């Protein structure tokens, strides 16, 4: 087989760069509820109109209200209008808790697909990081440990199969239950 070294290098470079871009794009993803956090908290403090910002996340809030049985839209609008930053932050935490639950449910349903499950668990960590300052030190530690156990329970495909660890649905369910119990008071 006679392959020119330059052609081989170019093919290899294009293949590897395509994979790197695909991974970084998939991992980056926008999170509307996170993206508007500062604007909503600022509006609750300074009394600026936040209706445009709330309309940006209306679909996400409606989904959480319907599927996770939390009331968010009307109380959030009322808290911002009343310039109640503490209530606004508490309602955002409640939305983030529902998002964590949503992502972990998705990960649980995709335990056979390591990459999908991992992305969902990692995205739930972004929401947890915003909630953690509202928790006591003990609850912060317990929540972080529970999420670490969730991540561990999704398994690992290993490198070319070496070091592969199958997903553990029971450990996943137990760690998810522990995490949601820590977040229950929100």
PDB file of C-alpha atoms in Angstrom:
ATOM      1  CA  UNK A   1       0.000   0.000   0.000  1.00  0.00           C
ATOM      2  CA  UNK A   2       1.513   3.295  -1.094  1.00  0.00           C
ATOM      3  CA  UNK A   3       0.054   6.230   0.869  1.00  0.00           C
ATOM      4  CA  UNK A   4       1.840   9.508   0.768  1.00  0.00           C
ATOM      5  CA  UNK A   5       2.844  10.679   4.274  1.00  0.00           C
ATOM      6  CA  UNK A   6       1.333  14.152   3.715  1.00  0.00           C
ATOM      7  CA  UNK A   7      -2.037  12.714   2.725  1.00  0.00           C
ATOM      8  CA  UNK A   8      -2.040  10.387   5.708  1.00  0.00           C
ATOM      9  CA  UNK A   9      -1.164  13.241   8.072  1.00  0.00           C
ATOM     10  CA  UNK A  10      -3.894  15.462   6.580  1.00  0.00           C
ATOM     11  CA  UNK A  11      -6.492  12.703   6.871  1.00  0.00           C
ATOM     12  CA  UNK A  12      -5.493  12.017  10.465  1.00  0.00           C
ATOM     13  CA  UNK A  13      -5.559  15.730  11.329  1.00  0.00           C
ATOM     14  CA  UNK A  14      -9.024  16.226   9.827  1.00  0.00           C
ATOM     15  CA  UNK A  15     -10.363  13.149  11.580  1.00  0.00           C
ATOM     16  CA  UNK A  16      -9.021  14.151  14.981  1.00  0.00           C
ATOM     17  CA  UNK A  17     -10.033  17.809  14.701  1.00  0.00           C
ATOM     18  CA  UNK A  18     -13.573  16.815  13.697  1.00  0.00           C
ATOM     19  CA  UNK A  19     -13.866  14.630  16.771  1.00  0.00           C
ATOM     20  CA  UNK A  20     -12.512  17.331  19.050  1.00  0.00           C
ATOM     21  CA  UNK A  21     -14.952  19.902  17.687  1.00  0.00           C
ATOM     22  CA  UNK A  22     -17.898  17.531  17.972  1.00  0.00           C
ATOM     23  CA  UNK A  23     -17.077  16.768  21.597  1.00  0.00           C
ATOM     24  CA  UNK A  24     -16.551  20.365  22.651  1.00  0.00           C
ATOM     25  CA  UNK A  25     -19.750  21.449  20.898  1.00  0.00           C
ATOM     26  CA  UNK A  26     -21.804  18.720  22.556  1.00  0.00           C
ATOM     27  CA  UNK A  27     -20.334  19.453  25.975  1.00  0.00           C
ATOM     28  CA  UNK A  28     -20.775  23.215  25.733  1.00  0.00           C
ATOM     29  CA  UNK A  29     -24.573  23.454  25.267  1.00  0.00           C
ATOM     30  CA  UNK A  30     -26.554  26.484  26.342  1.00  0.00           C
ATOM     31  CA  UNK A  31     -28.570  26.418  29.533  1.00  0.00           C
ATOM     32  CA  UNK A  32     -31.211  29.177  29.380  1.00  0.00           C
ATOM     33  CA  UNK A  33     -32.077  28.917  33.092  1.00  0.00           C
ATOM     34  CA  UNK A  34     -28.435  29.449  34.012  1.00  0.00           C
ATOM     35  CA  UNK A  35     -27.839  32.114  31.372  1.00  0.00           C
ATOM     36  CA  UNK A  36     -30.596  34.394  32.764  1.00  0.00           C
ATOM     37  CA  UNK A  37     -29.792  33.943  36.456  1.00  0.00           C
ATOM     38  CA  UNK A  38     -27.873  37.184  36.928  1.00  0.00           C
ATOM     39  CA  UNK A  39     -30.397  39.202  34.937  1.00  0.00           C
ATOM     40  CA  UNK A  40     -33.298  37.914  37.047  1.00  0.00           C
ATOM     41  CA  UNK A  41     -31.501  38.431  40.349  1.00  0.00           C
ATOM     42  CA  UNK A  42     -30.495  41.922  39.209  1.00  0.00           C
ATOM     43  CA  UNK A  43     -34.072  42.741  38.218  1.00  0.00           C
ATOM     44  CA  UNK A  44     -35.285  41.549  41.620  1.00  0.00           C
ATOM     45  CA  UNK A  45     -32.836  43.940  43.249  1.00  0.00           C
ATOM     46  CA  UNK A  46     -33.148  47.042  41.086  1.00  0.00           C
ATOM     47  CA  UNK A  47     -36.768  46.643  40.015  1.00  0.00           C
ATOM     48  CA  UNK A  48     -36.092  46.678  36.275  1.00  0.00           C
ATOM     49  CA  UNK A  49     -38.657  45.017  34.044  1.00  0.00           C
ATOM     50  CA  UNK A  50     -37.737  41.358  33.610  1.00  0.00           C
ATOM     51  CA  UNK A  51     -40.658  40.308  31.413  1.00  0.00           C
ATOM     52  CA  UNK A  52     -38.431  39.893  28.341  1.00  0.00           C
ATOM     53  CA  UNK A  53     -35.994  37.748  30.311  1.00  0.00           C
ATOM     54  CA  UNK A  54     -38.821  35.667  31.758  1.00  0.00           C
ATOM     55  CA  UNK A  55     -40.258  35.132  28.282  1.00  0.00           C
ATOM     56  CA  UNK A  56     -36.857  33.774  27.174  1.00  0.00           C
ATOM     57  CA  UNK A  57     -37.188  30.931  29.682  1.00  0.00           C
ATOM     58  CA  UNK A  58     -40.971  30.485  29.543  1.00  0.00           C
ATOM     59  CA  UNK A  59     -40.730  27.166  27.684  1.00  0.00           C
ATOM     60  CA  UNK A  60     -38.222  25.739  30.163  1.00  0.00           C
ATOM     61  CA  UNK A  61     -40.297  26.855  33.146  1.00  0.00           C
ATOM     62  CA  UNK A  62     -43.508  25.488  31.602  1.00  0.00           C
ATOM     63  CA  UNK A  63     -41.813  22.138  31.004  1.00  0.00           C
ATOM     64  CA  UNK A  64     -40.627  21.934  34.610  1.00  0.00           C
ATOM     65  CA  UNK A  65     -44.056  22.949  35.915  1.00  0.00           C
ATOM     66  CA  UNK A  66     -45.770  20.302  33.830  1.00  0.00           C
ATOM     67  CA  UNK A  67     -43.340  17.403  34.272  1.00  0.00           C
ATOM     68  CA  UNK A  68     -41.834  18.065  37.700  1.00  0.00           C
ATOM     69  CA  UNK A  69     -44.858  19.526  39.470  1.00  0.00           C
ATOM     70  CA  UNK A  70     -43.288  22.785  40.604  1.00  0.00           C
ATOM     71  CA  UNK A  71     -44.901  26.180  40.266  1.00  0.00           C
ATOM     72  CA  UNK A  72     -42.358  28.647  38.931  1.00  0.00           C
ATOM     73  CA  UNK A  73     -43.592  31.178  36.369  1.00  0.00           C
ATOM     74  CA  UNK A  74     -46.135  33.183  38.360  1.00  0.00           C
ATOM     75  CA  UNK A  75     -44.196  33.142  41.666  1.00  0.00           C
ATOM     76  CA  UNK A  76     -40.975  34.132  39.909  1.00  0.00           C
ATOM     77  CA  UNK A  77     -42.652  37.065  38.147  1.00  0.00           C
ATOM     78  CA  UNK A  78     -44.257  38.132  41.442  1.00  0.00           C
ATOM     79  CA  UNK A  79     -40.973  37.889  43.379  1.00  0.00           C
ATOM     80  CA  UNK A  80     -39.137  39.985  40.799  1.00  0.00           C
ATOM     81  CA  UNK A  81     -41.935  42.565  40.704  1.00  0.00           C
ATOM     82  CA  UNK A  82     -41.854  42.775  44.515  1.00  0.00           C
ATOM     83  CA  UNK A  83     -38.059  43.287  44.391  1.00  0.00           C
ATOM     84  CA  UNK A  84     -37.626  40.185  46.551  1.00  0.00           C
ATOM     85  CA  UNK A  85     -34.165  38.920  45.640  1.00  0.00           C
ATOM     86  CA  UNK A  86     -34.243  36.166  48.293  1.00  0.00           C
ATOM     87  CA  UNK A  87     -37.516  34.737  46.962  1.00  0.00           C
ATOM     88  CA  UNK A  88     -36.220  35.019  43.390  1.00  0.00           C
ATOM     89  CA  UNK A  89     -33.060  33.103  44.322  1.00  0.00           C
ATOM     90  CA  UNK A  90     -35.117  30.452  46.146  1.00  0.00           C
ATOM     91  CA  UNK A  91     -37.377  29.992  43.115  1.00  0.00           C
ATOM     92  CA  UNK A  92     -34.382  29.707  40.802  1.00  0.00           C
ATOM     93  CA  UNK A  93     -32.949  27.068  43.141  1.00  0.00           C
ATOM     94  CA  UNK A  94     -36.255  25.193  42.940  1.00  0.00           C
ATOM     95  CA  UNK A  95     -36.047  25.345  39.130  1.00  0.00           C
ATOM     96  CA  UNK A  96     -32.435  24.121  39.247  1.00  0.00           C
ATOM     97  CA  UNK A  97     -33.432  21.253  41.540  1.00  0.00           C
ATOM     98  CA  UNK A  98     -36.098  20.232  39.003  1.00  0.00           C
ATOM     99  CA  UNK A  99     -33.494  20.459  36.216  1.00  0.00           C
ATOM    100  CA  UNK A 100     -31.149  18.196  38.195  1.00  0.00           C
ATOM    101  CA  UNK A 101     -33.981  15.713  38.648  1.00  0.00           C
ATOM    102  CA  UNK A 102     -34.786  15.921  34.934  1.00  0.00           C
ATOM    103  CA  UNK A 103     -31.165  15.350  33.858  1.00  0.00           C
ATOM    104  CA  UNK A 104     -30.661  12.465  36.258  1.00  0.00           C
ATOM    105  CA  UNK A 105     -33.876  10.803  35.092  1.00  0.00           C
ATOM    106  CA  UNK A 106     -32.565  11.071  31.546  1.00  0.00           C
ATOM    107  CA  UNK A 107     -29.203   9.645  32.575  1.00  0.00           C
ATOM    108  CA  UNK A 108     -30.940   6.772  34.338  1.00  0.00           C
ATOM    109  CA  UNK A 109     -32.869   5.968  31.162  1.00  0.00           C
ATOM    110  CA  UNK A 110     -29.609   6.067  29.164  1.00  0.00           C
ATOM    111  CA  UNK A 111     -27.309   4.032  31.394  1.00  0.00           C
ATOM    112  CA  UNK A 112     -26.532   1.799  28.400  1.00  0.00           C
ATOM    113  CA  UNK A 113     -25.167   4.835  26.512  1.00  0.00           C
ATOM    114  CA  UNK A 114     -22.195   6.042  28.537  1.00  0.00           C
ATOM    115  CA  UNK A 115     -21.622   9.315  26.658  1.00  0.00           C
ATOM    116  CA  UNK A 116     -25.263  10.434  26.865  1.00  0.00           C
ATOM    117  CA  UNK A 117     -25.527   9.515  30.542  1.00  0.00           C
ATOM    118  CA  UNK A 118     -22.262  11.281  31.343  1.00  0.00           C
ATOM    119  CA  UNK A 119     -23.268  14.498  29.551  1.00  0.00           C
ATOM    120  CA  UNK A 120     -26.585  14.549  31.442  1.00  0.00           C
ATOM    121  CA  UNK A 121     -24.902  14.014  34.819  1.00  0.00           C
ATOM    122  CA  UNK A 122     -22.240  16.642  34.084  1.00  0.00           C
ATOM    123  CA  UNK A 123     -24.937  19.130  33.039  1.00  0.00           C
ATOM    124  CA  UNK A 124     -26.785  18.448  36.282  1.00  0.00           C
ATOM    125  CA  UNK A 125     -23.570  19.405  38.099  1.00  0.00           C
ATOM    126  CA  UNK A 126     -23.783  22.899  36.564  1.00  0.00           C
ATOM    127  CA  UNK A 127     -27.173  23.370  38.209  1.00  0.00           C
ATOM    128  CA  UNK A 128     -25.990  21.858  41.492  1.00  0.00           C
ATOM    129  CA  UNK A 129     -23.060  24.276  41.630  1.00  0.00           C
ATOM    130  CA  UNK A 130     -25.536  27.181  41.628  1.00  0.00           C
ATOM    131  CA  UNK A 131     -27.577  25.630  44.442  1.00  0.00           C
ATOM    132  CA  UNK A 132     -24.663  24.678  46.706  1.00  0.00           C
ATOM    133  CA  UNK A 133     -24.131  28.149  48.251  1.00  0.00           C
ATOM    134  CA  UNK A 134     -27.718  27.991  49.563  1.00  0.00           C
ATOM    135  CA  UNK A 135     -27.064  24.761  51.452  1.00  0.00           C
ATOM    136  CA  UNK A 136     -25.397  24.165  54.796  1.00  0.00           C
ATOM    137  CA  UNK A 137     -21.805  22.963  54.722  1.00  0.00           C
ATOM    138  CA  UNK A 138     -22.853  19.414  55.562  1.00  0.00           C
ATOM    139  CA  UNK A 139     -25.520  19.371  52.848  1.00  0.00           C
ATOM    140  CA  UNK A 140     -23.071  20.793  50.301  1.00  0.00           C
ATOM    141  CA  UNK A 141     -20.660  17.985  51.017  1.00  0.00           C
ATOM    142  CA  UNK A 142     -23.422  15.355  50.964  1.00  0.00           C
ATOM    143  CA  UNK A 143     -24.789  16.682  47.650  1.00  0.00           C
ATOM    144  CA  UNK A 144     -21.343  16.733  46.025  1.00  0.00           C
ATOM    145  CA  UNK A 145     -20.609  13.202  47.252  1.00  0.00           C
ATOM    146  CA  UNK A 146     -23.979  11.912  46.046  1.00  0.00           C
ATOM    147  CA  UNK A 147     -23.451  13.407  42.585  1.00  0.00           C
ATOM    148  CA  UNK A 148     -19.940  11.903  42.472  1.00  0.00           C
ATOM    149  CA  UNK A 149     -21.518   8.496  43.237  1.00  0.00           C
ATOM    150  CA  UNK A 150     -24.083   9.076  40.471  1.00  0.00           C
ATOM    151  CA  UNK A 151     -21.263   9.792  38.027  1.00  0.00           C
ATOM    152  CA  UNK A 152     -19.349   6.718  39.180  1.00  0.00           C
ATOM    153  CA  UNK A 153     -22.464   4.549  38.795  1.00  0.00           C
ATOM    154  CA  UNK A 154     -22.797   5.294  35.076  1.00  0.00           C
ATOM    155  CA  UNK A 155     -19.713   3.137  34.582  1.00  0.00           C
ATOM    156  CA  UNK A 156     -16.893   3.670  32.153  1.00  0.00           C
ATOM    157  CA  UNK A 157     -16.277   2.213  28.689  1.00  0.00           C
ATOM    158  CA  UNK A 158     -12.521   2.129  29.327  1.00  0.00           C
ATOM    159  CA  UNK A 159      -9.898   2.710  26.670  1.00  0.00           C
ATOM    160  CA  UNK A 160     -10.441   0.217  23.854  1.00  0.00           C
ATOM    161  CA  UNK A 161     -12.377  -1.811  26.424  1.00  0.00           C
ATOM    162  CA  UNK A 162      -9.493  -1.970  28.904  1.00  0.00           C
ATOM    163  CA  UNK A 163     -10.636  -0.857  32.341  1.00  0.00           C
ATOM    164  CA  UNK A 164     -14.289  -0.942  31.316  1.00  0.00           C
ATOM    165  CA  UNK A 165     -16.751  -0.766  34.185  1.00  0.00           C
ATOM    166  CA  UNK A 166     -20.426  -1.522  33.536  1.00  0.00           C
ATOM    167  CA  UNK A 167     -23.126   0.856  34.708  1.00  0.00           C
ATOM    168  CA  UNK A 168     -24.676   0.017  38.075  1.00  0.00           C
ATOM    169  CA  UNK A 169     -28.375   0.919  37.961  1.00  0.00           C
ATOM    170  CA  UNK A 170     -28.923   0.153  41.652  1.00  0.00           C
ATOM    171  CA  UNK A 171     -26.016   2.342  42.777  1.00  0.00           C
ATOM    172  CA  UNK A 172     -27.196   5.077  40.405  1.00  0.00           C
ATOM    173  CA  UNK A 173     -30.726   4.980  41.837  1.00  0.00           C
ATOM    174  CA  UNK A 174     -29.455   5.030  45.422  1.00  0.00           C
ATOM    175  CA  UNK A 175     -27.088   7.956  44.813  1.00  0.00           C
ATOM    176  CA  UNK A 176     -29.803   9.879  42.926  1.00  0.00           C
ATOM    177  CA  UNK A 177     -32.232   9.273  45.800  1.00  0.00           C
ATOM    178  CA  UNK A 178     -29.638  10.547  48.294  1.00  0.00           C
ATOM    179  CA  UNK A 179     -28.972  13.679  46.244  1.00  0.00           C
ATOM    180  CA  UNK A 180     -32.651  14.484  45.816  1.00  0.00           C
ATOM    181  CA  UNK A 181     -33.211  13.980  49.567  1.00  0.00           C
ATOM    182  CA  UNK A 182     -30.506  16.564  50.316  1.00  0.00           C
ATOM    183  CA  UNK A 183     -32.141  18.981  47.871  1.00  0.00           C
ATOM    184  CA  UNK A 184     -35.724  18.255  49.055  1.00  0.00           C
ATOM    185  CA  UNK A 185     -36.021  21.331  51.339  1.00  0.00           C
ATOM    186  CA  UNK A 186     -35.490  23.709  48.402  1.00  0.00           C
TER     187      UNK A 186
END
